[in-house]
mmCIF file of C-alpha atoms in Angstrom:
data_model
loop_
_atom_site.group_PDB
_atom_site.id
_atom_site.type_symbol
_atom_site.label_atom_id
_atom_site.label_comp_id
_atom_site.label_asym_id
_atom_site.label_seq_id
_atom_site.Cartn_x
_atom_site.Cartn_y
_atom_site.Cartn_z
ATOM 1 C CA MET A 1297 16.104 -25.719 -20.711
ATOM 2 C CA ASN A 1298 17.033 -23.181 -18.108
ATOM 3 C CA ASN A 1299 16.685 -23.354 -14.657
ATOM 4 C CA GLU A 1300 18.423 -21.617 -13.183
ATOM 5 C CA LYS A 1301 16.548 -19.320 -11.185
ATOM 6 C CA LYS A 1302 15.462 -15.811 -12.334
ATOM 7 C CA PRO A 1303 15.222 -13.146 -9.509
ATOM 8 C CA MET A 1304 12.321 -11.761 -8.430
ATOM 9 C CA ASP A 1305 11.331 -8.698 -9.894
ATOM 10 C CA VAL A 1306 11.466 -5.788 -7.907
ATOM 11 C CA ILE A 1307 9.246 -2.326 -7.797
ATOM 12 C CA ALA A 1308 11.877 -0.167 -5.718
ATOM 13 C CA THR A 1309 14.457 -0.365 -3.397
ATOM 14 C CA THR A 1310 15.127 2.097 0.224
ATOM 15 C CA GLY A 1311 17.329 2.682 2.511
ATOM 16 C CA ARG A 1312 16.007 -0.125 3.943
ATOM 17 C CA LEU A 1313 14.000 -2.035 2.267
ATOM 18 C CA LEU A 1314 12.594 -3.736 -0.791
ATOM 19 C CA ILE A 1315 9.570 -3.471 -2.492
ATOM 20 C CA ARG A 1316 8.588 -6.528 -4.654
ATOM 21 C CA PRO A 1317 5.393 -8.393 -5.767
ATOM 22 C CA LEU A 1318 3.810 -10.494 -3.743
ATOM 23 C CA SER A 1319 3.979 -14.504 -4.447
ATOM 24 C CA PRO A 1320 2.424 -17.848 -3.478
ATOM 25 C CA ALA A 1321 5.042 -17.737 -1.213
ATOM 26 C CA ASP A 1322 4.261 -14.796 0.808
ATOM 27 C CA LEU A 1323 1.320 -16.301 1.571
ATOM 28 C CA PRO A 1324 2.322 -17.772 4.651
ATOM 29 C CA ALA A 1325 3.268 -14.629 6.048
ATOM 30 C CA LEU A 1326 0.731 -12.594 4.625
ATOM 31 C CA ALA A 1327 -2.052 -14.661 7.078
ATOM 32 C CA GLY A 1328 -0.105 -13.951 9.742
ATOM 33 C CA ILE A 1329 -0.295 -10.330 8.648
ATOM 34 C CA LEU A 1330 -3.837 -10.237 8.070
ATOM 35 C CA GLY A 1331 -5.253 -12.646 10.099
ATOM 36 C CA ASP A 1332 -3.704 -10.341 13.245
ATOM 37 C CA PRO A 1333 -6.308 -8.052 15.391
ATOM 38 C CA GLU A 1334 -4.295 -5.363 16.199
ATOM 39 C CA VAL A 1335 -2.583 -4.740 12.501
ATOM 40 C CA MET A 1336 -6.389 -4.280 11.939
ATOM 41 C CA ARG A 1337 -7.948 -3.250 13.926
ATOM 42 C CA TYR A 1338 -8.528 0.175 11.349
ATOM 43 C CA SER A 1339 -8.830 -2.332 8.409
ATOM 44 C CA VAL A 1340 -12.700 -1.702 6.473
ATOM 45 C CA ARG A 1341 -13.150 -5.406 5.241
ATOM 46 C CA GLY A 1342 -11.515 -7.027 10.011
ATOM 47 C CA VAL A 1343 -9.169 -9.352 10.473
ATOM 48 C CA CYS A 1344 -9.041 -11.866 6.837
ATOM 49 C CA ASP A 1345 -8.607 -15.921 8.371
ATOM 50 C CA ALA A 1346 -6.733 -17.569 5.631
ATOM 51 C CA ALA A 1347 -9.020 -17.850 2.902
ATOM 52 C CA ALA A 1348 -9.414 -14.009 2.737
ATOM 53 C CA THR A 1349 -6.092 -13.736 2.931
ATOM 54 C CA GLY A 1350 -5.358 -15.739 -0.032
ATOM 55 C CA ARG A 1351 -8.466 -14.700 -2.008
ATOM 56 C CA PHE A 1352 -6.452 -10.991 -1.239
ATOM 57 C CA LEU A 1353 -3.252 -12.727 -1.809
ATOM 58 C CA ASP A 1354 -5.150 -13.826 -5.726
ATOM 59 C CA TRP A 1355 -6.291 -10.022 -5.987
ATOM 60 C CA CYS A 1356 -2.981 -9.630 -5.648
ATOM 61 C CA LEU A 1357 -2.305 -11.675 -8.735
ATOM 62 C CA ALA A 1358 -4.786 -10.610 -11.174
ATOM 63 C CA SER A 1359 -4.082 -6.911 -9.937
ATOM 64 C CA TYR A 1360 -0.323 -7.427 -11.151
ATOM 65 C CA ALA A 1361 -1.908 -8.997 -14.263
ATOM 66 C CA ARG A 1362 -4.784 -6.513 -15.071
ATOM 67 C CA ASP A 1363 -2.823 -3.122 -14.529
ATOM 68 C CA GLY A 1364 1.542 -3.764 -13.767
ATOM 69 C CA ILE A 1365 -0.455 -2.027 -10.820
ATOM 70 C CA GLY A 1366 -1.197 -3.929 -6.703
ATOM 71 C CA PRO A 1367 -0.322 -4.358 -3.157
ATOM 72 C CA TRP A 1368 3.456 -5.153 -3.307
ATOM 73 C CA ALA A 1369 5.795 -7.273 -1.101
ATOM 74 C CA LEU A 1370 7.939 -5.124 1.180
ATOM 75 C CA VAL A 1371 11.384 -7.030 2.977
ATOM 76 C CA GLU A 1372 14.091 -5.981 4.722
ATOM 77 C CA LYS A 1373 17.667 -5.604 3.253
ATOM 78 C CA GLY A 1374 19.132 -8.030 4.089
ATOM 79 C CA GLY A 1375 17.004 -10.582 5.219
ATOM 80 C CA THR A 1376 14.050 -12.377 2.962
ATOM 81 C CA ASP A 1377 10.436 -12.312 5.370
ATOM 82 C CA LEU A 1378 7.850 -10.563 4.771
ATOM 83 C CA ILE A 1379 7.321 -7.749 6.814
ATOM 84 C CA GLY A 1380 4.137 -6.974 5.217
ATOM 85 C CA PHE A 1381 2.962 -4.796 1.869
ATOM 86 C CA CYS A 1382 2.546 -1.459 0.306
ATOM 87 C CA GLY A 1383 1.291 0.024 -3.250
ATOM 88 C CA ILE A 1384 -1.408 1.399 -5.264
ATOM 89 C CA GLY A 1385 -4.368 -0.794 -6.948
ATOM 90 C CA ARG A 1386 -7.513 -0.025 -8.288
ATOM 91 C CA GLU A 1387 -10.456 1.326 -6.066
ATOM 92 C CA ARG A 1388 -13.899 2.131 -6.768
ATOM 93 C CA VAL A 1389 -14.766 4.636 -4.056
ATOM 94 C CA GLY A 1390 -19.067 6.588 -4.337
ATOM 95 C CA GLU A 1391 -18.830 6.493 -8.762
ATOM 96 C CA VAL A 1392 -15.276 6.845 -9.024
ATOM 97 C CA GLU A 1393 -12.565 4.485 -10.249
ATOM 98 C CA GLU A 1394 -9.373 5.809 -8.258
ATOM 99 C CA ILE A 1395 -6.155 4.220 -7.958
ATOM 100 C CA ASN A 1396 -5.878 4.330 -4.041
ATOM 101 C CA LEU A 1397 -2.566 4.074 -1.905
ATOM 102 C CA GLY A 1398 -2.526 0.192 0.838
ATOM 103 C CA TYR A 1399 -0.206 -0.543 3.140
ATOM 104 C CA ARG A 1400 0.065 -2.297 5.864
ATOM 105 C CA LEU A 1401 2.990 -3.277 8.487
ATOM 106 C CA ALA A 1402 4.180 -6.671 10.526
ATOM 107 C CA ARG A 1403 3.254 -5.352 14.884
ATOM 108 C CA SER A 1404 7.387 -6.283 15.349
ATOM 109 C CA CYS A 1405 7.559 -3.135 12.532
ATOM 110 C CA TRP A 1406 5.872 -0.341 14.022
ATOM 111 C CA GLY A 1407 7.362 2.529 15.005
ATOM 112 C CA ARG A 1408 10.558 2.141 12.931
ATOM 113 C CA GLY A 1409 9.688 4.482 9.421
ATOM 114 C CA LEU A 1410 9.539 1.541 7.549
ATOM 115 C CA ALA A 1411 5.919 2.489 6.372
ATOM 116 C CA THR A 1412 6.504 5.923 5.853
ATOM 117 C CA GLU A 1413 9.711 4.913 3.514
ATOM 118 C CA ALA A 1414 7.505 2.520 1.217
ATOM 119 C CA VAL A 1415 4.719 4.737 1.383
ATOM 120 C CA GLN A 1416 7.248 7.496 -0.504
ATOM 121 C CA ALA A 1417 9.048 4.652 -2.742
ATOM 122 C CA VAL A 1418 5.697 3.941 -4.132
ATOM 123 C CA LEU A 1419 3.992 7.220 -4.619
ATOM 124 C CA SER A 1420 7.253 7.660 -6.461
ATOM 125 C CA PHE A 1421 6.931 5.273 -8.745
ATOM 126 C CA ALA A 1422 3.627 5.463 -9.073
ATOM 127 C CA LEU A 1423 3.401 10.072 -9.499
ATOM 128 C CA ASP A 1424 6.860 10.103 -10.992
ATOM 129 C CA LYS A 1425 7.863 6.366 -13.031
ATOM 130 C CA GLN A 1426 3.748 6.448 -14.256
ATOM 131 C CA ALA A 1427 2.755 9.991 -14.509
ATOM 132 C CA ARG A 1428 0.066 8.994 -12.730
ATOM 133 C CA GLU A 1429 -2.244 11.748 -12.084
ATOM 134 C CA SER A 1430 -3.001 11.513 -8.812
ATOM 135 C CA VAL A 1431 -3.190 8.995 -5.943
ATOM 136 C CA VAL A 1432 -5.945 8.778 -3.380
ATOM 137 C CA VAL A 1433 -5.231 7.097 1.282
ATOM 138 C CA ILE A 1434 -7.858 6.393 2.448
ATOM 139 C CA VAL A 1435 -8.194 6.533 6.625
ATOM 140 C CA GLU A 1436 -10.015 6.392 9.275
ATOM 141 C CA PRO A 1437 -9.714 9.117 11.479
ATOM 142 C CA GLU A 1438 -9.504 8.461 14.921
ATOM 143 C CA HIS A 1439 -5.235 5.917 13.183
ATOM 144 C CA MET A 1440 -3.334 8.700 13.946
ATOM 145 C CA ALA A 1441 -0.088 6.559 12.953
ATOM 146 C CA SER A 1442 -1.639 6.207 9.321
ATOM 147 C CA LEU A 1443 -2.803 9.777 8.931
ATOM 148 C CA ARG A 1444 1.141 10.522 10.102
ATOM 149 C CA VAL A 1445 2.284 8.126 7.120
ATOM 150 C CA ALA A 1446 -0.341 9.559 4.543
ATOM 151 C CA GLU A 1447 0.566 13.485 6.092
ATOM 152 C CA LYS A 1448 4.406 12.873 5.786
ATOM 153 C CA ALA A 1449 4.431 11.564 2.758
ATOM 154 C CA GLY A 1450 2.760 14.499 1.110
ATOM 155 C CA PHE A 1451 -1.503 13.350 1.412
ATOM 156 C CA ARG A 1452 -3.116 17.742 2.869
ATOM 157 C CA ARG A 1453 -5.855 17.734 1.417
ATOM 158 C CA TYR A 1454 -9.034 15.029 2.622
ATOM 159 C CA GLN A 1455 -13.354 15.020 2.328
ATOM 160 C CA GLU A 1456 -14.508 13.569 4.560
ATOM 161 C CA THR A 1457 -16.560 10.080 2.805
ATOM 162 C CA ARG A 1458 -18.004 6.780 4.109
ATOM 163 C CA PHE A 1459 -16.608 3.777 1.907
ATOM 164 C CA HIS A 1460 -17.612 0.337 3.440
ATOM 165 C CA GLY A 1461 -20.001 1.953 5.841
ATOM 166 C CA LYS A 1462 -17.372 3.003 7.830
ATOM 167 C CA SER A 1463 -17.175 7.223 7.833
ATOM 168 C CA VAL A 1464 -13.138 7.791 6.884
ATOM 169 C CA ARG A 1465 -11.241 10.053 5.221
ATOM 170 C CA LEU A 1466 -10.685 10.419 0.682
ATOM 171 C CA TYR A 1467 -7.360 12.086 1.448
ATOM 172 C CA ARG A 1468 -5.287 13.265 -2.543
ATOM 173 C CA LEU A 1469 -2.163 13.589 -4.228
ATOM 174 C CA THR A 1470 -1.974 14.696 -6.601
ATOM 175 C CA ARG A 1471 1.323 14.752 -8.834
ATOM 176 C CA ALA A 1472 1.386 18.443 -9.413
ATOM 177 C CA GLU A 1473 1.253 18.523 -5.458
ATOM 178 C CA TRP A 1474 4.523 16.201 -5.932
ATOM 179 C CA LEU A 1475 6.431 17.015 -8.345
ATOM 180 C CA ALA A 1476 5.728 20.656 -6.929
ATOM 181 C CA ALA A 1477 6.930 19.893 -4.022
ATOM 182 C CA GLY A 1478 9.834 18.321 -5.409
ATOM 183 C CA SER A 1479 9.427 14.708 -3.977
ATOM 184 C CA SER A 1480 10.596 11.535 -5.275
ATOM 185 C CA ALA A 1481 12.492 8.499 -3.142
ATOM 186 C CA PRO A 1482 15.703 7.390 -4.257
ATOM 187 C CA GLY A 1483 16.199 3.386 -6.465
ATOM 188 C CA ILE A 1484 13.786 3.673 -8.469
#
């Protein structure tokens, strides 16, 4: 029997980040992030308590098993602490199932360009490696930081819609747009 510890699967790396699947060991740090009212101010689901965070983590693990995608852990290179997540997952928007980009960062990591870096890597995975036809991102119009991240990543076109009872912008980035812009992230 081999008791050697296997390295965790790495989805992508960037200049400063390691992107890997979330694991049950991430639950305490994830609960701290999703329990922060400032981090969750623009979340359609609101602040998560420990039970809600556990359900979210269970959904992530089930998404990995079912689809091979989901919100992935963000860890700074050289560190071990979870600083947030970024990934793609199935999301029903109205009557259509979309591949939705989602991301959250611990407040201590805001303003450093880490969300943009993670989003670029995840989009490269989705649109280059997996050849997804398109990815959407759903952002409340008042969430200026998230709008900037989406626009820096190449999202331009949006439609106003309602999602979980809130007015939002639904941005779409197609694979053709991504490739035409010459976008990709290193380390995929």
